[in-house]
Coordinates of C-alpha atoms in Angstrom, one line a residue:
M21 CA 48.8 -28.5 -51.8
G22 CA 49.7 -25.5 -49.7
A23 CA 52.0 -24.6 -46.6
P24 CA 52.8 -27.2 -44.6
V25 CA 50.6 -28.3 -42.1
L26 CA 52.7 -29.0 -39.6
I27 CA 56.9 -28.3 -39.9
A28 CA 58.8 -30.3 -36.7
S29 CA 62.5 -30.0 -36.9
D30 CA 65.6 -31.8 -35.5
V31 CA 62.8 -33.1 -32.5
C32 CA 65.2 -34.9 -29.9
K33 CA 64.0 -36.8 -27.2
R34 CA 66.1 -38.9 -24.9
F35 CA 65.0 -41.8 -22.4
G36 CA 68.2 -42.4 -19.4
P37 CA 71.6 -43.9 -21.5
V38 CA 68.5 -45.2 -24.7
Q39 CA 67.6 -41.5 -27.8
A40 CA 65.2 -42.6 -29.0
L41 CA 64.9 -39.6 -31.9
R42 CA 68.4 -38.1 -32.8
N43 CA 67.0 -34.4 -34.9
V44 CA 63.5 -35.4 -36.0
D45 CA 62.8 -32.9 -39.5
F46 CA 59.0 -34.3 -40.8
R47 CA 57.0 -32.1 -42.3
L48 CA 52.6 -32.9 -43.5
E49 CA 51.0 -31.0 -46.4
P50 CA 46.8 -30.2 -46.1
G51 CA 45.5 -33.5 -47.0
E52 CA 48.8 -35.8 -47.3
V53 CA 48.2 -39.8 -46.7
H54 CA 52.1 -39.6 -44.7
A55 CA 52.7 -43.6 -44.0
L56 CA 54.5 -43.2 -41.0
L57 CA 57.1 -46.6 -41.6
G58 CA 60.1 -48.4 -39.6
I59 CA 60.4 -51.7 -38.1
N60 CA 60.2 -51.7 -33.6
G61 CA 62.4 -49.9 -32.0
A62 CA 63.1 -47.4 -35.2
G63 CA 61.9 -44.3 -32.4
K64 CA 58.0 -44.4 -35.3
S65 CA 56.3 -44.1 -31.4
T66 CA 58.0 -42.0 -30.2
F67 CA 57.8 -39.0 -32.3
I68 CA 54.3 -40.3 -32.3
K69 CA 53.6 -39.7 -29.0
I70 CA 55.5 -36.5 -28.9
L71 CA 53.0 -35.4 -31.6
S72 CA 50.0 -36.1 -29.7
G73 CA 50.8 -35.2 -26.8
A74 CA 51.1 -37.2 -24.5
L75 CA 55.1 -37.0 -24.1
Q76 CA 57.1 -33.8 -24.5
K77 CA 60.2 -33.5 -26.8
D78 CA 64.1 -32.2 -25.3
S79 CA 64.3 -30.1 -28.5
G80 CA 63.5 -28.4 -31.4
T81 CA 59.9 -26.8 -32.7
I82 CA 56.6 -28.3 -33.9
R83 CA 54.4 -25.7 -36.4
I84 CA 51.4 -26.2 -36.7
G85 CA 49.7 -23.9 -39.5
G86 CA 52.3 -22.1 -39.0
E87 CA 52.8 -21.6 -35.7
D88 CA 55.0 -23.2 -32.3
V89 CA 53.4 -24.9 -30.3
H90 CA 54.5 -26.5 -27.1
F91 CA 52.1 -29.3 -25.4
R92 CA 52.2 -31.3 -22.2
A93 CA 48.7 -33.3 -22.7
P94 CA 47.4 -34.7 -25.8
E95 CA 44.3 -31.9 -24.8
D96 CA 46.8 -29.2 -25.2
A97 CA 47.3 -31.3 -29.6
I98 CA 43.7 -31.6 -30.1
R99 CA 43.1 -27.9 -29.1
A100 CA 46.0 -27.4 -31.5
G101 CA 43.8 -29.6 -34.4
I102 CA 45.9 -33.1 -34.4
A103 CA 44.4 -36.2 -33.6
T104 CA 45.2 -39.2 -32.2
V105 CA 43.6 -43.1 -32.9
Q106 CA 45.3 -45.3 -30.6
Q107 CA 45.9 -49.0 -32.5
H108 CA 43.4 -50.4 -30.0
P109 CA 40.9 -47.4 -29.7
E110 CA 39.6 -47.4 -26.4
L111 CA 36.0 -47.7 -26.7
V112 CA 32.9 -49.0 -24.4
P113 CA 31.5 -52.0 -25.3
D114 CA 28.1 -51.3 -24.7
M115 CA 26.6 -48.4 -26.0
S116 CA 26.4 -47.6 -29.0
G117 CA 28.2 -45.7 -31.7
L118 CA 27.7 -42.1 -31.8
D119 CA 27.8 -42.5 -27.6
N120 CA 30.9 -44.0 -28.1
I121 CA 31.2 -40.4 -30.4
F122 CA 30.8 -37.7 -28.3
L123 CA 31.4 -39.2 -25.2
G124 CA 33.2 -37.0 -22.5
R125 CA 31.7 -34.5 -25.4
E126 CA 27.7 -34.1 -25.0
T127 CA 27.6 -30.6 -24.1
A128 CA 29.1 -27.6 -24.0
S129 CA 29.1 -27.4 -20.2
R130 CA 31.7 -28.8 -18.2
S131 CA 29.8 -29.0 -15.1
L132 CA 28.8 -32.9 -14.6
M133 CA 24.7 -31.9 -14.2
G134 CA 24.6 -30.4 -17.7
R135 CA 21.8 -31.6 -19.7
I136 CA 22.3 -33.9 -22.8
D137 CA 20.2 -33.2 -26.0
R138 CA 20.1 -36.1 -27.1
E139 CA 18.3 -34.4 -30.3
A140 CA 21.6 -32.5 -30.4
L141 CA 23.9 -35.3 -30.4
E142 CA 21.6 -37.0 -32.9
A143 CA 22.4 -34.1 -35.5
R144 CA 25.6 -34.0 -34.7
A145 CA 26.1 -37.1 -35.7
D146 CA 24.4 -37.0 -38.5
A147 CA 26.4 -33.4 -39.8
L148 CA 29.3 -35.8 -39.2
L149 CA 27.9 -38.8 -41.6
A150 CA 26.7 -36.1 -44.5
R151 CA 30.9 -35.3 -44.3
F152 CA 32.4 -38.6 -44.3
A153 CA 29.6 -41.0 -46.4
V154 CA 30.2 -44.1 -43.7
P155 CA 27.5 -46.8 -43.8
I156 CA 27.9 -47.2 -39.7
D157 CA 24.7 -47.9 -38.5
L158 CA 25.7 -45.4 -34.1
S159 CA 23.0 -47.0 -32.2
Q160 CA 24.3 -50.3 -32.1
E161 CA 26.3 -50.8 -29.7
V162 CA 30.2 -50.6 -30.2
G163 CA 30.6 -54.6 -29.4
Q164 CA 27.7 -55.7 -31.7
M165 CA 30.0 -53.6 -34.3
S166 CA 32.5 -55.8 -37.1
A167 CA 36.0 -54.5 -36.3
V168 CA 36.7 -51.7 -39.1
E169 CA 33.4 -50.1 -37.9
R170 CA 35.3 -49.6 -34.8
E171 CA 37.8 -48.2 -36.1
A172 CA 35.4 -45.7 -38.3
V173 CA 33.6 -45.0 -34.6
A174 CA 37.5 -44.5 -33.4
I175 CA 38.1 -42.2 -36.8
L176 CA 33.8 -40.1 -36.0
Q177 CA 35.4 -39.6 -33.0
A178 CA 38.6 -38.2 -33.6
I179 CA 37.9 -35.6 -36.1
A180 CA 34.4 -35.3 -34.0
V181 CA 36.6 -31.8 -32.8
D182 CA 36.0 -28.8 -34.1
G183 CA 39.6 -27.9 -36.2
I184 CA 41.8 -31.1 -36.6
R185 CA 44.0 -31.2 -39.5
V186 CA 45.7 -33.7 -38.3
L187 CA 44.7 -37.3 -38.1
I188 CA 47.4 -40.2 -37.1
L189 CA 46.0 -43.4 -37.5
D190 CA 48.2 -46.1 -35.3
E191 CA 48.0 -48.9 -37.7
P192 CA 44.3 -48.9 -38.4
T193 CA 44.3 -52.3 -40.1
S194 CA 46.0 -54.8 -37.7
T195 CA 42.9 -56.0 -37.0
L196 CA 41.0 -55.6 -40.3
T197 CA 40.0 -58.5 -43.3
D198 CA 41.0 -57.1 -47.0
V199 CA 37.4 -56.3 -47.4
E200 CA 37.5 -54.4 -44.0
R201 CA 40.6 -52.3 -44.9
E202 CA 40.3 -50.8 -48.2
D203 CA 36.6 -49.8 -46.3
L204 CA 38.8 -48.3 -43.8
F205 CA 41.1 -46.9 -47.5
A206 CA 37.4 -45.4 -48.2
L207 CA 37.0 -43.3 -44.9
M208 CA 40.3 -41.7 -45.4
N209 CA 40.3 -41.1 -49.1
Q210 CA 37.2 -39.4 -48.4
L211 CA 39.2 -37.4 -44.9
R212 CA 42.2 -36.9 -47.3
A213 CA 39.3 -35.0 -50.2
Q214 CA 38.5 -33.0 -46.9
G215 CA 41.7 -31.5 -47.0
I216 CA 42.1 -34.1 -43.3
A217 CA 46.4 -35.0 -43.5
I218 CA 46.5 -38.1 -42.0
I219 CA 49.9 -40.1 -40.7
Y220 CA 49.3 -43.3 -41.2
I221 CA 52.2 -46.2 -38.5
T222 CA 51.7 -49.1 -41.0
H223 CA 54.3 -52.3 -40.8
Q224 CA 52.2 -54.1 -44.2
L225 CA 54.2 -52.2 -46.6
E226 CA 51.5 -53.1 -49.6
E227 CA 49.5 -50.5 -48.4
V228 CA 51.6 -47.9 -48.8
F229 CA 51.3 -48.1 -52.0
A230 CA 47.3 -48.7 -52.1
I231 CA 47.1 -45.8 -49.7
A232 CA 49.2 -43.2 -49.5
D233 CA 50.5 -40.0 -51.4
S234 CA 54.7 -40.4 -49.4
F235 CA 56.1 -42.3 -46.5
S236 CA 58.9 -41.7 -44.3
V237 CA 61.4 -44.0 -42.9
F238 CA 62.6 -43.6 -39.4
R239 CA 65.5 -46.0 -37.9
G240 CA 67.5 -45.7 -35.3
G241 CA 65.8 -42.6 -34.0
A242 CA 66.7 -40.7 -37.2
C243 CA 63.9 -39.8 -40.4
V244 CA 66.6 -41.5 -43.0
A245 CA 64.2 -41.2 -46.2
R246 CA 61.3 -39.0 -47.1
M247 CA 59.4 -39.7 -50.7
S248 CA 56.6 -39.9 -52.7
V249 CA 54.9 -43.1 -53.7
D250 CA 54.7 -42.6 -57.5
E251 CA 58.8 -41.7 -57.1
A252 CA 59.6 -44.5 -55.2
R253 CA 57.2 -46.5 -57.6
S254 CA 59.3 -45.4 -61.1
S255 CA 61.9 -45.9 -59.3
G256 CA 62.1 -49.3 -58.0
V257 CA 62.7 -48.7 -54.4
S258 CA 62.4 -51.0 -52.0
L259 CA 60.3 -50.7 -48.7
A260 CA 61.9 -52.7 -47.0
D261 CA 65.7 -52.3 -47.7
L262 CA 65.1 -48.8 -46.2
M263 CA 63.2 -50.4 -43.0
L264 CA 66.3 -52.8 -42.2
G265 CA 68.9 -50.5 -43.8
E266 CA 72.4 -51.7 -42.1
A267 CA 72.6 -54.8 -39.2
V268 CA 69.8 -53.5 -36.5
G269 CA 72.5 -53.9 -34.0
D270 CA 73.0 -56.3 -31.1
I271 CA 68.8 -56.3 -30.1
F272 CA 68.9 -59.7 -31.2
P273 CA 71.2 -62.8 -28.9
K274 CA 74.0 -64.9 -30.9
K275 CA 72.0 -67.4 -32.5
A276 CA 72.0 -71.0 -31.1
D277 CA 74.0 -73.9 -33.4
P278 CA 71.9 -75.4 -35.1
D279 CA 73.8 -78.6 -34.3
A280 CA 72.7 -78.3 -30.9
R281 CA 69.1 -78.3 -32.3
G282 CA 68.0 -81.3 -29.4
D283 CA 64.6 -83.3 -29.6
V284 CA 61.7 -82.5 -31.4
F285 CA 58.7 -81.4 -28.8
L286 CA 56.0 -79.9 -31.1
E287 CA 55.0 -82.4 -34.4
V288 CA 52.1 -80.2 -36.6
R289 CA 51.5 -82.9 -39.8
D290 CA 49.1 -81.6 -42.9
L291 CA 46.7 -78.8 -39.5
S292 CA 43.7 -77.3 -41.2
L293 CA 41.3 -74.8 -40.3
T294 CA 38.4 -73.5 -41.8
H295 CA 38.8 -69.8 -43.3
G296 CA 42.5 -70.5 -41.1
F297 CA 45.2 -72.2 -42.8
E298 CA 45.3 -75.0 -45.2
N299 CA 47.8 -78.3 -44.8
V300 CA 50.5 -76.3 -42.3
S301 CA 53.1 -79.0 -41.1
F302 CA 56.6 -78.3 -39.2
T303 CA 58.4 -79.5 -36.3
A304 CA 60.1 -77.0 -33.8
H305 CA 62.7 -79.1 -31.8
R306 CA 64.5 -78.0 -28.0
G307 CA 67.5 -75.7 -28.5
E308 CA 66.4 -73.2 -31.3
I309 CA 64.1 -70.7 -31.8
L310 CA 61.9 -71.2 -34.4
G311 CA 60.3 -67.7 -36.6
L312 CA 56.8 -68.1 -38.2
F313 CA 56.2 -65.1 -40.0
G314 CA 52.9 -63.8 -42.0
L315 CA 50.9 -60.4 -42.4
V316 CA 47.7 -59.7 -41.5
G317 CA 45.0 -62.8 -42.8
S318 CA 47.9 -65.5 -43.3
G319 CA 46.4 -67.7 -41.0
C320 CA 49.0 -67.5 -38.5
D321 CA 47.2 -65.7 -35.4
E322 CA 44.7 -68.7 -36.0
L323 CA 47.1 -71.6 -36.3
A324 CA 48.6 -70.0 -33.0
K325 CA 45.6 -70.6 -31.4
S326 CA 44.7 -74.3 -32.6
I327 CA 47.8 -75.5 -31.2
F328 CA 46.9 -73.7 -27.8
G329 CA 42.8 -75.4 -28.2
V330 CA 41.2 -71.7 -28.3
D331 CA 39.8 -73.0 -31.6
P332 CA 40.2 -76.8 -32.8
P333 CA 41.6 -77.6 -36.0
D334 CA 39.1 -79.3 -39.1
Q335 CA 42.0 -82.1 -39.4
G336 CA 45.7 -83.2 -39.1
E337 CA 47.3 -84.4 -36.1
I338 CA 49.4 -82.6 -33.3
L339 CA 52.2 -84.2 -31.3
I340 CA 53.7 -83.7 -28.5
H341 CA 57.2 -85.6 -27.5
G342 CA 56.2 -87.6 -30.2
R343 CA 52.8 -88.7 -28.9
P344 CA 49.6 -87.4 -30.4
V345 CA 47.2 -85.5 -28.2
S346 CA 44.3 -83.4 -29.0
L347 CA 43.7 -79.7 -27.0
R348 CA 39.8 -78.6 -27.5
K349 CA 40.2 -76.1 -25.5
P350 CA 43.4 -74.0 -23.5
R351 CA 43.5 -75.5 -20.3
E352 CA 44.4 -78.8 -21.7
A353 CA 46.6 -77.2 -23.7
L354 CA 49.2 -75.9 -20.7
D355 CA 48.0 -79.5 -19.4
A356 CA 50.3 -81.0 -22.0
G357 CA 52.8 -78.4 -21.3
I358 CA 52.2 -75.6 -24.4
F359 CA 51.9 -71.5 -23.4
L360 CA 51.1 -69.4 -25.5
V361 CA 51.6 -65.4 -25.4
P362 CA 48.9 -63.6 -27.0
G363 CA 49.2 -60.7 -29.6
D364 CA 46.2 -59.2 -27.7
R365 CA 47.9 -58.7 -24.2
R366 CA 45.0 -56.5 -23.3
T367 CA 42.2 -58.5 -23.6
E368 CA 43.8 -62.0 -24.0
G369 CA 46.9 -63.0 -21.7
L370 CA 45.6 -60.6 -18.2
A371 CA 43.2 -59.1 -16.1
L372 CA 43.6 -56.6 -16.4
S373 CA 42.3 -54.8 -13.0
R374 CA 44.5 -57.5 -11.3
H375 CA 47.8 -57.1 -9.7
S376 CA 50.9 -59.0 -11.2
L377 CA 50.1 -61.4 -7.7
F378 CA 46.8 -62.8 -9.6
N379 CA 47.6 -62.5 -13.0
V380 CA 50.7 -64.7 -13.0
P381 CA 49.3 -67.8 -11.5
M382 CA 47.1 -68.2 -13.9
A383 CA 48.5 -70.5 -16.0
N384 CA 50.1 -72.9 -12.6
L385 CA 48.1 -73.0 -10.1
R386 CA 48.7 -76.2 -9.2
R387 CA 52.1 -74.6 -9.0
A388 CA 50.2 -71.6 -6.5
A389 CA 49.3 -74.0 -4.7
G390 CA 52.0 -76.8 -3.8
G391 CA 49.5 -79.4 -4.3
R392 CA 47.6 -78.6 -1.7
W393 CA 44.0 -76.6 -1.2
G394 CA 44.6 -72.6 -0.9
L395 CA 47.5 -70.9 -2.7
K396 CA 51.1 -70.5 -0.4
S397 CA 51.2 -66.7 -0.8
R398 CA 54.8 -66.4 1.2
Q399 CA 56.3 -68.9 -1.3
L400 CA 54.1 -67.1 -4.1
R401 CA 55.1 -63.9 -4.2
S402 CA 59.0 -64.9 -3.6
D403 CA 58.3 -66.5 -7.1
I404 CA 56.9 -63.4 -8.9
Q405 CA 59.0 -61.0 -7.5
R406 CA 61.6 -63.3 -8.9
L407 CA 60.5 -63.5 -12.2
T408 CA 58.9 -60.0 -12.4
D409 CA 63.1 -59.1 -11.9
Q410 CA 63.8 -61.4 -14.9
V411 CA 61.9 -59.8 -17.0
A412 CA 62.6 -56.5 -15.4
L413 CA 59.2 -55.2 -14.8
H414 CA 59.2 -51.8 -13.9
P415 CA 58.0 -50.1 -11.3
P416 CA 58.7 -53.6 -9.6
H417 CA 55.1 -53.0 -8.8
L418 CA 53.2 -56.4 -7.4
N419 CA 50.1 -54.8 -6.6
T420 CA 49.9 -52.8 -8.7
P421 CA 46.9 -53.6 -11.7
A422 CA 48.0 -54.2 -14.7
S423 CA 46.1 -51.9 -16.0
G424 CA 48.9 -48.7 -13.9
F425 CA 51.3 -50.6 -15.9
S426 CA 52.4 -48.9 -19.9
G427 CA 52.1 -52.0 -22.9
G428 CA 55.5 -52.7 -22.5
N429 CA 55.0 -53.2 -19.3
Q430 CA 51.7 -55.3 -19.7
Q431 CA 53.6 -57.9 -21.9
K432 CA 56.7 -58.1 -19.1
I433 CA 53.8 -59.0 -17.2
V434 CA 52.5 -62.0 -19.5
L435 CA 55.9 -63.4 -19.8
A436 CA 56.5 -63.9 -15.8
K437 CA 53.3 -65.3 -15.9
G438 CA 55.2 -67.9 -18.8
L439 CA 57.5 -68.4 -17.0
Y440 CA 55.6 -69.3 -14.2
S441 CA 54.1 -71.8 -16.0
E442 CA 57.0 -74.5 -16.4
A443 CA 56.0 -75.3 -20.2
D444 CA 57.8 -77.2 -22.2
I445 CA 56.9 -75.1 -25.7
Y446 CA 56.0 -71.6 -26.1
I447 CA 54.4 -69.7 -28.4
F448 CA 54.8 -65.5 -29.0
V449 CA 52.6 -64.5 -30.6
E450 CA 53.2 -60.3 -32.0
P451 CA 55.9 -60.8 -28.5
T452 CA 57.0 -57.2 -28.9
V453 CA 54.1 -54.6 -30.1
G454 CA 54.0 -51.5 -28.7
V455 CA 57.7 -52.5 -27.0
D456 CA 60.4 -50.0 -26.3
I457 CA 63.8 -51.3 -28.0
G458 CA 65.1 -51.8 -24.9
A459 CA 62.3 -53.8 -23.4
R460 CA 62.6 -56.4 -27.2
A461 CA 66.2 -57.0 -26.6
K462 CA 65.5 -58.3 -23.1
I463 CA 62.2 -60.2 -24.1
Y464 CA 64.7 -61.5 -27.1
G465 CA 67.0 -62.6 -24.7
L466 CA 64.4 -64.6 -22.2
M467 CA 63.5 -66.2 -26.1
R468 CA 67.3 -67.7 -26.2
D469 CA 66.8 -68.3 -22.4
L470 CA 63.5 -70.5 -22.9
S471 CA 65.0 -72.0 -25.3
E472 CA 67.6 -74.5 -23.8
R473 CA 65.4 -76.0 -21.8
A474 CA 61.5 -75.4 -24.5
A475 CA 60.6 -75.0 -27.8
V476 CA 60.4 -71.9 -29.2
I477 CA 58.1 -70.3 -31.9
V478 CA 57.7 -66.6 -32.9
V479 CA 54.8 -65.6 -35.1
S480 CA 55.0 -61.8 -36.0
S481 CA 53.9 -60.4 -39.2
D482 CA 58.0 -57.6 -38.8
C483 CA 60.1 -59.8 -40.7
D484 CA 63.0 -58.2 -39.2
E485 CA 62.3 -59.2 -35.6
V486 CA 61.3 -63.2 -36.9
H487 CA 65.0 -63.3 -39.2
G488 CA 66.7 -61.9 -36.6
V489 CA 65.4 -63.6 -34.0
A490 CA 64.6 -66.4 -35.2
D491 CA 67.2 -70.4 -36.4
R492 CA 64.5 -71.1 -38.8
T493 CA 61.7 -69.8 -40.6
I494 CA 58.8 -70.6 -42.5
A495 CA 56.1 -68.1 -43.6
L496 CA 52.2 -68.4 -44.5
H497 CA 50.6 -66.3 -47.3
K498 CA 47.1 -66.7 -47.3
G499 CA 46.7 -69.3 -44.6
R500 CA 49.3 -71.7 -47.6
H501 CA 53.2 -73.1 -45.8
V502 CA 55.2 -71.2 -47.9
E503 CA 58.8 -72.6 -48.3
P504 CA 62.1 -70.7 -50.3
E505 CA 63.1 -71.8 -53.0
S506 CA 66.8 -72.2 -52.5
G507 CA 66.4 -74.2 -48.2
V508 CA 66.9 -71.0 -46.7
F509 CA 65.1 -68.2 -46.1
S510 CA 66.8 -63.9 -46.7
R511 CA 65.4 -61.9 -45.1
D512 CA 63.7 -60.2 -47.6
D513 CA 62.3 -63.8 -49.3
L514 CA 61.3 -64.2 -46.5
L515 CA 59.9 -60.6 -46.7
M516 CA 58.1 -61.4 -50.0
A517 CA 56.8 -65.3 -48.6
G518 CA 54.8 -63.0 -46.5
I519 CA 53.6 -59.9 -49.2
M520 CA 53.6 -62.0 -52.7
G521 CA 53.3 -66.2 -50.8
K522 CA 56.7 -66.7 -53.6
G523 CA 59.7 -68.5 -52.0
S524 CA 61.9 -66.0 -53.4
L525 CA 62.4 -62.6 -55.2

């Protein structure tokens, strides 16, 4: 492949008492698709933020094309040839794909009064599509595009800058169907053929063998393994074993005593939803955390939303405290005592432009009003301050818009909102995506505390998270409930159930 395009040596990063990265060594060859693997909190996101200029390393060196580089901002990384597509690309939905690609770079002039030459923009777009044959209509508004088309626009936006040699893709398939994923892989193969190196972050282990040339595994802030995919395939290496390694540590609270399990708060009987899931049954008890594991396309997200009334089931029955209920909208689910922490907090969990004093009481306005018209401002502020302290919101500013907080702290605002709802049943969907390891421990502890008075369900595509926090686990594979042959899922069995639909190895 020639000389490496990127070499990182002894990179370290600390956040207070937490050593996020420990002497990380990493290299990337031109035209290489390199998968970056690790459980949440392993250090992947910190390393990527350093490469993309969002964070600065404490020590170590980074070389691009043989030259030492020092990034103080994302613009520095882009000038050096590194572009990043985040898990949730910041695109403008009511603008066309073409306008999104060149947003902020419409002209060579830095003046706000610079004239925009539409023909020149279209010519630049045509040149991009000539290099990367993407079947996409760039005149269409992004908000009307499919998920894979939006991902393609974000990638084209990233590589539209001259001199991009490294492209970082952060979980690009997290919202894609199997067919859309293959379309994305086709685009990635074109990028690879053009010599662009790709760092590919994914939790979907089967994708590593489908698209990557090699992979690195991060664990506990260190890069513990680097291997070619061919080598791993021929030697039968288990990616799950490499990722999980030794015990994750004490970020997971102690599990509940099975004998202490209380009453059934939620029962689902033969629930089905067209194009979602089929004949799913389970019970959730007070005093336990029930884990529901499944990869993208498993039906887990659809099941959670169906129980919450977002997309009511086609058949089956939901019982709360032994009584059948018909939940046709989220407000009815809230009134019935169910609170959903959604997987996409930005679009489904928060009003980003509004502060905590607005967001937190939205799930229980009756409590906020105290049974009267109008809100009890003084009591409300006191309650919300107590809850944001409980979830360790940082900084603890109640009047700051949610958009002004990091992803992890946005999740804490959603959690405070859930606590304020005083629900009997809590459903957490992908609760720690984009959350640092310290915040993860806090969230898991809150779940355990909630389980003492409520039924708690954790829905996640992270096998280690489900196995680590849940007292009982079930799995979905392509919409079907998978049962363990032994009656109890081991960690590896659970992973295989999600990937292969099998109850055991």
